[in-house]
Coordinates of C-alpha atoms in Angstrom, one line a residue:
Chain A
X217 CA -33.9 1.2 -30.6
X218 CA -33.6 -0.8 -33.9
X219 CA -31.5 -3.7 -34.4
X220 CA -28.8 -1.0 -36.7
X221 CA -28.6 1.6 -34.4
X222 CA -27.9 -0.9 -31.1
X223 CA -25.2 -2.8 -33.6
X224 CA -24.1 0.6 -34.2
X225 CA -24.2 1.4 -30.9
X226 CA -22.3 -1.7 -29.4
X227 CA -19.9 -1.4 -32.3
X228 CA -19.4 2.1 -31.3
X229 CA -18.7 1.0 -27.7
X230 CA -16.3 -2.1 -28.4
X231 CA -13.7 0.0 -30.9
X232 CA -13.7 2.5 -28.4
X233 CA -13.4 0.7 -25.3
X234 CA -10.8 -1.8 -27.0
X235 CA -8.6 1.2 -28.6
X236 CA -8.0 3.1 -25.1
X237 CA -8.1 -0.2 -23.3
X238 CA -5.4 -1.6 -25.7
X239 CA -3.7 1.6 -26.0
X240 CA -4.1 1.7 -29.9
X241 CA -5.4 4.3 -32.7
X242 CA -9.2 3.4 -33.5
X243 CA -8.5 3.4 -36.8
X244 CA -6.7 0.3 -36.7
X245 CA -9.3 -1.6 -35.4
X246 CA -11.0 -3.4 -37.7
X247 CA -14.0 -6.0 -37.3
X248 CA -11.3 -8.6 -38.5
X249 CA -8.7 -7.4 -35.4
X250 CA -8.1 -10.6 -32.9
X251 CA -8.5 -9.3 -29.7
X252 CA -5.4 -11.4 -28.1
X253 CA -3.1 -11.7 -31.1
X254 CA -3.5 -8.6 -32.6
X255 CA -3.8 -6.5 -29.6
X256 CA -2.8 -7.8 -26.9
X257 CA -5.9 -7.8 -25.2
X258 CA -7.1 -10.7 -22.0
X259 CA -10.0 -12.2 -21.0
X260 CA -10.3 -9.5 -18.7
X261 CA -11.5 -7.0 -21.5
X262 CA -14.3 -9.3 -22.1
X263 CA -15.5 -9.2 -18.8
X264 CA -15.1 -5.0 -18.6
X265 CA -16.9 -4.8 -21.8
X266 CA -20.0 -7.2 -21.0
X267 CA -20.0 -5.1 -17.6
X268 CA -20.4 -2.0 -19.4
X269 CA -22.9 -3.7 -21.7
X270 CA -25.4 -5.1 -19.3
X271 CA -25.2 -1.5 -16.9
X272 CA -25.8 0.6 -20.6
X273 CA -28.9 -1.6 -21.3
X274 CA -29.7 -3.2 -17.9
X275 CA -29.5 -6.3 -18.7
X276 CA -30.4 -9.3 -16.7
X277 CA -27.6 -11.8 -17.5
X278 CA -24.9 -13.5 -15.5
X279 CA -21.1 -13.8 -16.5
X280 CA -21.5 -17.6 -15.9
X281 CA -24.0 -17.8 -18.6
X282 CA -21.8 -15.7 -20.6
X283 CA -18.8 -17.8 -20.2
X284 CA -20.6 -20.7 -21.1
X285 CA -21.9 -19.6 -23.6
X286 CA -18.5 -18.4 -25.4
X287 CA -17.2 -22.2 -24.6
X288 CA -18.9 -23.3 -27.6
X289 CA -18.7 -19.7 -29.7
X290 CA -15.8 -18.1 -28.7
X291 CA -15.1 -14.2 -29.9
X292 CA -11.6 -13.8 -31.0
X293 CA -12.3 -11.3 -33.3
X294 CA -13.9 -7.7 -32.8
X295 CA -16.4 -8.4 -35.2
X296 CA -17.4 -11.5 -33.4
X297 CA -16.9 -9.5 -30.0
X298 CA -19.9 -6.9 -31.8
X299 CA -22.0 -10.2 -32.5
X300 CA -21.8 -11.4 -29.0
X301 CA -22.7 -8.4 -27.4
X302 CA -26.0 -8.5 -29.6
X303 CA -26.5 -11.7 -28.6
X304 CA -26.3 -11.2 -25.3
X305 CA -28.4 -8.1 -25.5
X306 CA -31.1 -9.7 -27.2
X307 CA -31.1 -13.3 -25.4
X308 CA -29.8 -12.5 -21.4
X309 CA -30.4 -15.1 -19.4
X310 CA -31.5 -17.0 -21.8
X311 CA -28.9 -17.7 -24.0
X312 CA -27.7 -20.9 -22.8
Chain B
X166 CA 15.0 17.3 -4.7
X167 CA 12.5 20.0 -3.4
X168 CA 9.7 18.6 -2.0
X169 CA 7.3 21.8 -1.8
X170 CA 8.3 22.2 -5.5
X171 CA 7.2 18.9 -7.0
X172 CA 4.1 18.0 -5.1
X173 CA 1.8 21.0 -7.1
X174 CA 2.9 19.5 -10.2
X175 CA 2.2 15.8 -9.0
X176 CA -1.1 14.2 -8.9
X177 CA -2.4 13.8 -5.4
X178 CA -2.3 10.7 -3.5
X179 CA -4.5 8.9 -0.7
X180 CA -3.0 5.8 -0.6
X181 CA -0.7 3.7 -1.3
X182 CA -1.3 -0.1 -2.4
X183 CA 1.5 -2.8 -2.3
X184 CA 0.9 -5.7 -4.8
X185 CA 1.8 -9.6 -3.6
X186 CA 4.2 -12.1 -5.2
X187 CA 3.9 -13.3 -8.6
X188 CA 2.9 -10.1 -10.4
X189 CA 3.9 -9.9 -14.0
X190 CA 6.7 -7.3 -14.5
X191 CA 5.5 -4.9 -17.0
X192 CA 8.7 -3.5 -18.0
X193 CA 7.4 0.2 -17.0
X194 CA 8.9 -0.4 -13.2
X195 CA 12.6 0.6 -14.8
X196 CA 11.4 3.1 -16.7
X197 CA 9.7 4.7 -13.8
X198 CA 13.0 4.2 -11.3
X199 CA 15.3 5.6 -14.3
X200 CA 13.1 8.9 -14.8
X201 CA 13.3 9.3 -10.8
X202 CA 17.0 8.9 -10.7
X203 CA 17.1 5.8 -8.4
X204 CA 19.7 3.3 -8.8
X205 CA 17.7 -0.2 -8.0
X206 CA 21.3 -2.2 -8.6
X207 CA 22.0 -0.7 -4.9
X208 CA 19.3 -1.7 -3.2
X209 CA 19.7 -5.7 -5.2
X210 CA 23.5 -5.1 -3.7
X211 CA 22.5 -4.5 -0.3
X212 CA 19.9 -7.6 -0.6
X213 CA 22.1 -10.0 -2.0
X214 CA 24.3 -9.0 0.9
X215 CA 22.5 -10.4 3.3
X216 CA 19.5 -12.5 2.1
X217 CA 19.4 -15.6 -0.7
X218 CA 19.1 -12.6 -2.8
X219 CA 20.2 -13.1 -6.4
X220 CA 20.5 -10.1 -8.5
X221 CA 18.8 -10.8 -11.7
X222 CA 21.0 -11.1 -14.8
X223 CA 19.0 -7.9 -16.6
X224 CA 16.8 -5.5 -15.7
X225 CA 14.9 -5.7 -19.0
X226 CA 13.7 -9.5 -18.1
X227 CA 13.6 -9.2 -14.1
X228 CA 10.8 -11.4 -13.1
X229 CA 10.4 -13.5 -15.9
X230 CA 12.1 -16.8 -14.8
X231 CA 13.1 -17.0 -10.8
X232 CA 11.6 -19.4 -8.2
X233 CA 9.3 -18.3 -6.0
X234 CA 11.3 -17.1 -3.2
X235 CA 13.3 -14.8 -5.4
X236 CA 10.1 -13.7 -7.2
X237 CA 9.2 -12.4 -4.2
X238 CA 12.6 -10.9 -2.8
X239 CA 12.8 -9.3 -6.6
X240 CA 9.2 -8.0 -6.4
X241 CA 9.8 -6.7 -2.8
X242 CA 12.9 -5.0 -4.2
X243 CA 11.4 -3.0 -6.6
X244 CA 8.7 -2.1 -4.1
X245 CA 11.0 -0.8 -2.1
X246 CA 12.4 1.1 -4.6
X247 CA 9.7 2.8 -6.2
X248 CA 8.4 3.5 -1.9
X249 CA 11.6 5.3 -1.8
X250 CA 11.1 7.2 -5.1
X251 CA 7.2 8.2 -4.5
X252 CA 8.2 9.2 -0.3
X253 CA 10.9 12.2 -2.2
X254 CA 7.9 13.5 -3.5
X255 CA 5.5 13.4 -1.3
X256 CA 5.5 15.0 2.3
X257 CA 2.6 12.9 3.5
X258 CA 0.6 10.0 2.0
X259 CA -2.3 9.1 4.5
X260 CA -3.1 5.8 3.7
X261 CA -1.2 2.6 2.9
X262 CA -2.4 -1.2 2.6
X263 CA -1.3 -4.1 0.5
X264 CA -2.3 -7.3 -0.9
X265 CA -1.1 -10.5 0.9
X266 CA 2.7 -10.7 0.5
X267 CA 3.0 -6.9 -0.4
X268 CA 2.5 -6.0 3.7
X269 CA 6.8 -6.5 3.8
X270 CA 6.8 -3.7 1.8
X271 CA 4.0 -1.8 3.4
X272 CA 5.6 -2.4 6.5
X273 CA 9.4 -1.0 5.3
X274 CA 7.7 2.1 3.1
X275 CA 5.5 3.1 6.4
X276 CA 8.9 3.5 8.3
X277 CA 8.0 0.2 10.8
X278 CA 11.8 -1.4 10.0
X279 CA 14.4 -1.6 7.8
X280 CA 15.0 -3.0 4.0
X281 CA 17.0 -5.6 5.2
X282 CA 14.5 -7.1 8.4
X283 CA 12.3 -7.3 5.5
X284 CA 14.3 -9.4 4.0
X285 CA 15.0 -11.3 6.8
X286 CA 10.8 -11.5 7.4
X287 CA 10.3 -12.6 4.0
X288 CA 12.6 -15.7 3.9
X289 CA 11.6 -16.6 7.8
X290 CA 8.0 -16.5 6.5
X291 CA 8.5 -18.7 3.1
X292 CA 10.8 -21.4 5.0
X293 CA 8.0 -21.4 7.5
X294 CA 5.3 -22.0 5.9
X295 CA 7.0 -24.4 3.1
X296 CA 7.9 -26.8 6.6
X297 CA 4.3 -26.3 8.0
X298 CA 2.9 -27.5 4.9
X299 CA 4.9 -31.0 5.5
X300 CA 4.9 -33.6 2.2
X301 CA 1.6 -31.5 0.9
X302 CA 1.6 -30.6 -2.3
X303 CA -0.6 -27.2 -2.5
X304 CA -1.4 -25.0 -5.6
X305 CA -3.3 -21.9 -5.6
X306 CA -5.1 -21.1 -8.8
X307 CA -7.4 -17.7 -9.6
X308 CA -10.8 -17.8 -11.1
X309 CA -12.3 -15.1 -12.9
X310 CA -15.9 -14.5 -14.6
X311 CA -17.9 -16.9 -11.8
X312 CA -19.7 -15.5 -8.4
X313 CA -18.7 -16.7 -4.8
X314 CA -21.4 -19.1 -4.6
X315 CA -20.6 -20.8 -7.6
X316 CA -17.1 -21.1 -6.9
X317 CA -18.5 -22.2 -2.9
X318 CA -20.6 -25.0 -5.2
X319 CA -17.8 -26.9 -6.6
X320 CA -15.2 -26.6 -3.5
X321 CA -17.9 -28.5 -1.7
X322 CA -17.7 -31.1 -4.9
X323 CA -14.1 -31.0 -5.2
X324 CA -13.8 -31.8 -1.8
X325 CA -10.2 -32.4 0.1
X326 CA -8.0 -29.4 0.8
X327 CA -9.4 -26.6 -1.0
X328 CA -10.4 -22.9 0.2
X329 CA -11.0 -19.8 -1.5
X330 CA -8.3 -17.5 0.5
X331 CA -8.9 -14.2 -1.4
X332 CA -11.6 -12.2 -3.0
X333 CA -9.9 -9.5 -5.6
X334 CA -12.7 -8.7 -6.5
X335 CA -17.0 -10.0 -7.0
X336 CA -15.7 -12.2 -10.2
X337 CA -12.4 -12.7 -9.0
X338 CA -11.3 -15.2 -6.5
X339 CA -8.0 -16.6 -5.6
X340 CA -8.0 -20.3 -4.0
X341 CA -5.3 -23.0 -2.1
X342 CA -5.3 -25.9 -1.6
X343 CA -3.7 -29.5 -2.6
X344 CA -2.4 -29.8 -6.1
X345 CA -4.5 -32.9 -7.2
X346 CA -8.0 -31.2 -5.7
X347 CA -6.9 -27.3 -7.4
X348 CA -6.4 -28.7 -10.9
X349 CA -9.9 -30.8 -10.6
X350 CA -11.4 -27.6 -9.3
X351 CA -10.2 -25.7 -12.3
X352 CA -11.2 -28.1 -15.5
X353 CA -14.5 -28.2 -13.6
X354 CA -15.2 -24.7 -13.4
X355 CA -13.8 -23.8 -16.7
X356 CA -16.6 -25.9 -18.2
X357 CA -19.0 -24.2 -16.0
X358 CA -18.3 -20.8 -17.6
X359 CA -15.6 -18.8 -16.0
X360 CA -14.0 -16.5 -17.9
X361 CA -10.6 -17.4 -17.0
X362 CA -8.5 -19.8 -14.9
X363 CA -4.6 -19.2 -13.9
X364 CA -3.2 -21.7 -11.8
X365 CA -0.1 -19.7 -10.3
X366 CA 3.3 -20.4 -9.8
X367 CA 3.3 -20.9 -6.4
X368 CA 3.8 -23.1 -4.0
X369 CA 3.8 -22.2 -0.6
X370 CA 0.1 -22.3 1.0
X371 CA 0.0 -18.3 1.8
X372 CA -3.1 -17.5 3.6
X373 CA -3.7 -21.3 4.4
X374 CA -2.2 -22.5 7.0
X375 CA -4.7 -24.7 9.0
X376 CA -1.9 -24.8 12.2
X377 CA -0.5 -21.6 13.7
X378 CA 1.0 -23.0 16.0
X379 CA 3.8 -23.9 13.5
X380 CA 4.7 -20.6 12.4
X381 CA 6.6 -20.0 15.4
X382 CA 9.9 -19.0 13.8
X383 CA 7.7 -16.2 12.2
X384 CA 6.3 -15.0 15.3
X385 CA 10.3 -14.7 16.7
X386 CA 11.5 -13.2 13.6
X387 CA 8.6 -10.7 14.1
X388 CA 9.9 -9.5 17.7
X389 CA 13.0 -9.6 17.0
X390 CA 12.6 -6.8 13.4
X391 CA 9.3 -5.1 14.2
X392 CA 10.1 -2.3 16.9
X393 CA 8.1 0.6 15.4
X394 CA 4.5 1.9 14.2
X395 CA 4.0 3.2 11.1
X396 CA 4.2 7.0 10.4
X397 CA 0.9 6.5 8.1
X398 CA -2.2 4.2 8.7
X399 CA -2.0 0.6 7.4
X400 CA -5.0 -0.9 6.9
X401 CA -4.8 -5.0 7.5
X402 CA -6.1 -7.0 4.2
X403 CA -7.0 -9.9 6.6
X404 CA -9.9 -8.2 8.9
X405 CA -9.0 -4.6 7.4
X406 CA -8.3 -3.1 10.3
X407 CA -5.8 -0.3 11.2
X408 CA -2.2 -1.8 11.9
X409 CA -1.5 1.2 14.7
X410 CA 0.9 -0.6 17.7
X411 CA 3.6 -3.1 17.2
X412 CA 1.7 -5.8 18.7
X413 CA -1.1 -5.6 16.1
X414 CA 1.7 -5.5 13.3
X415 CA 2.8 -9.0 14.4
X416 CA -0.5 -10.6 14.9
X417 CA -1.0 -9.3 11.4
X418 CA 2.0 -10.5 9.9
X419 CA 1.4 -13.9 11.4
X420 CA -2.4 -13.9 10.4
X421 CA -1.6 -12.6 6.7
X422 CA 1.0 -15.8 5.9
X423 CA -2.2 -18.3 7.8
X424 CA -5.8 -16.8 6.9
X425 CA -7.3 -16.0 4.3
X426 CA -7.7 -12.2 2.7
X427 CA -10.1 -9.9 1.1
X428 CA -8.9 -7.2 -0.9
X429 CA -11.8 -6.1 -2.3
X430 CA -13.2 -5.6 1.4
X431 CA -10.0 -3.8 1.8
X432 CA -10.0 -1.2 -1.3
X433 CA -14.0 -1.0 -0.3
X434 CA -12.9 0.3 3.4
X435 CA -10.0 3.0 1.7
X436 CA -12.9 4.5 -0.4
X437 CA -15.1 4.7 2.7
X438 CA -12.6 5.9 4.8
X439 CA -11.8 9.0 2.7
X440 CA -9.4 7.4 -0.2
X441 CA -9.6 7.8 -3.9
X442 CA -6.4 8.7 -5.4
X443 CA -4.1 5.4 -5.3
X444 CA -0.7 4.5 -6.2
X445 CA 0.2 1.0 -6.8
X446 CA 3.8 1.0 -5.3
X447 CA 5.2 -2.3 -7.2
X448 CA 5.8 -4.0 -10.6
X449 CA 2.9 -5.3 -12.1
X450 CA -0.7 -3.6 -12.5
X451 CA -2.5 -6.6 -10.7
X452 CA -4.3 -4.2 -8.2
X453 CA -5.0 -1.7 -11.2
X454 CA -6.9 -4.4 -12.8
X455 CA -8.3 -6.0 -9.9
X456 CA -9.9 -2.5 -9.1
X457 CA -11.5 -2.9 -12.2
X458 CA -14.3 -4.5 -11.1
X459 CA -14.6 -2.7 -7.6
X460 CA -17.5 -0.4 -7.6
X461 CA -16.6 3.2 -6.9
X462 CA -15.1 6.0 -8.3
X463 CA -11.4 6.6 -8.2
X464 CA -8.1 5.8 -9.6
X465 CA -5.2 3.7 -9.3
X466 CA -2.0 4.9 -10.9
X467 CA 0.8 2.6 -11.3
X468 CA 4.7 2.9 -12.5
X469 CA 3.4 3.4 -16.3
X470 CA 1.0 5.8 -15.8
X471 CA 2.8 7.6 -12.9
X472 CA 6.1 7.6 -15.6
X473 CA 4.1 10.6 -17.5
X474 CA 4.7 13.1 -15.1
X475 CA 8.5 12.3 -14.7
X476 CA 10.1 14.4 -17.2

């Protein structure tokens, strides 16, 4: 897959998952939404959207390292949400 | 109501799950009780008759400031209420279990005694435990986004008075222990990656207590209130096993305030054992989200979703 269609893809994925998880119209989502402030959202979601991340492209990367990671580059907005999912995707275990 | 009516339009239930103390109050648990017609300023009136009870000063803000014992006289309240709500509609619900402080409920919905020994059980077991733990100050703190073993890791560094006594989940882990040796364990696995840390407000060492031979007032408050089975099967969140003679309900309610618990063991033996529709009868979604993360298919309806089909 090419690196547009899996940001496509995960961008896809996030507004979607975040919009029923959050219990708000897609279309008010943008890439400049805060994930707590502006919708209410919890760590929690992070966790439930790396899940789904690492099972849709079997991934070999632990929450630890994700967590760690996002210590020092933290997501608060979709767009950076999107950006950290391709991270993840395209480092694993190595991005720490 | 009419019972053979209502069930074909309701969804259908396997189980039902009682939440602990300290859940957040969505605001959805009132909604739910006024759409089924129940009146919870009754059931607060007949509590504060005869417990420490106080009756909160609204509805809309129950649960947002109260100590710990009346969080979880409120939060046992409003189980209580919605058990009584979801039982009208149901004729049979197979399975039952709950989540450490949630088995006074589990107990009074399964038909084992009445509101008020719960009560009664409730206070015995706070005032028990709070003397056993003698001039210790204990804190109990979750951790979410690390694995067992890494949580395991820095106990063992930590060191002092520190166990993990609940798994919600495989990145979700509830520990106790003393207040100084909590709060260390938290800074140092925040900067070792978890996800999130909440240290709760609570005090009383639940599903620590090192000494058993100290909650003896519990063990008499136990024969004196528990005098029946339950009319469903109660599965134990301590050793999750089934809670079927009056003997075993004591040993569990004594074992459930001193060892530790595994809920996600527990949930994992309801979707063995033939479970996969679930009702979480309490305030709060805490088990909704904790079954988040529980592999399996199923679902877990609480007061908000429930709400829907109350019109």
């Amino acid at each position: 897959m090419a690196g547009s269609e899996v940001r496509d893809d995960i961008k896809k994925i996030v507004y979607e998952f975040l919009a029923d998880e959050c219990e708000v119209d897609i279309a008010a989502i943008t890439d400049t939404t805060n994930v707590i402030d502006d919708l209410e959202g919890d760590s929690l979601l992070y966790i439930e959207m790396l899940q789904l991340i690492k099972k849709k492209y079997t991934l070999n990367v632990s929450m630890q390292a994700v967590g760690k990671y996002m210590l020092q580059n933290r997501a608060e907005t979709v767009g950076k949400v999107i950006d950290l999912m391709i991270y993840v995707i395209e480092n694993q275990e190595k991005l720490i | 109501m009419n019972k053979t009516e209502s069930v074909s339009e309701l969804p259908e239930l396997h189980g039902v799950l009682f939440p602990g103390c300290g859940v957040t109050f969505t605001g959805y648990e009132n909604a739910f009780l006024q759409k089924s017609g129940y009146f919870i300023e009754e059931l607060f009136n007949r509590a504060s008759a005869c417990s420490s009870f106080k009756k909160p000063e609204s509805l809309r803000n129950a649960g947002d400031e109260c100590d710990e014992l009346q969080n979880q006289l409120l939060t046992y309240c409003y189980s209580c209420a919605i058990s009584d709500s979801i039982r009208q509609r149901y004729t049979t619900i197979p399975w039952c279990t709950f989540y450490s402080m949630g088995i006074y409920a589990a107990l009074y919905h399964t038909g084992v005694y009445t509101f008020e020994s719960g009560l009664k059980l409730i206070e015995t077991a706070y005032r028990t435990v709070m003397k056993a733990k003698g001039s210790v100050s204990y804190a109990l703190a979750t951790i979410i986004g690390l694995e067992r073993t890494v949580i395991e890791k820095h106990i063992v560094y930590a060191g002092g008075l520190l166990d993990i006594i609940n798994e919600n989940n495989s990145l979700s882990f509830v520990v106790c222990g003393e207040c100084t040796t909590v709060t260390k364990l938290v800074q140092a696995v925040t900067d070792d990656g978890a996800m999130k840390t909440v240290v709760l407000p609570l005090s009383a060492p639940y599903h620590a207590v090192k000494d058993q031979t100290k909650l003896e007032p519990l063990r008499l408050c136990c024969d004196e209130v528990i005098v029946h089975v339950p009319d469903s099967t109660v599965v134990s969140c301590v050793n999750q096993t089934i809670m079927d003679t009056v003997e075993r309900i004591k040993n569990t309610v004594i074992e459930n305030v001193a060892l530790p618990i595994n809920w996600r063991k527990t949930f994992e033996y309801l979707l063995v054992n033939g479970g996969h529709t679930f009702f979480e009868c309490g305030p709060g979604e805490s088990l909704y989200k904790a079954g988040k993360f529980i592999d399996g298919k199923f679902t877990i309806t609480g007061c908000k979703k429930y709400s829907a089909f109350l019109t």
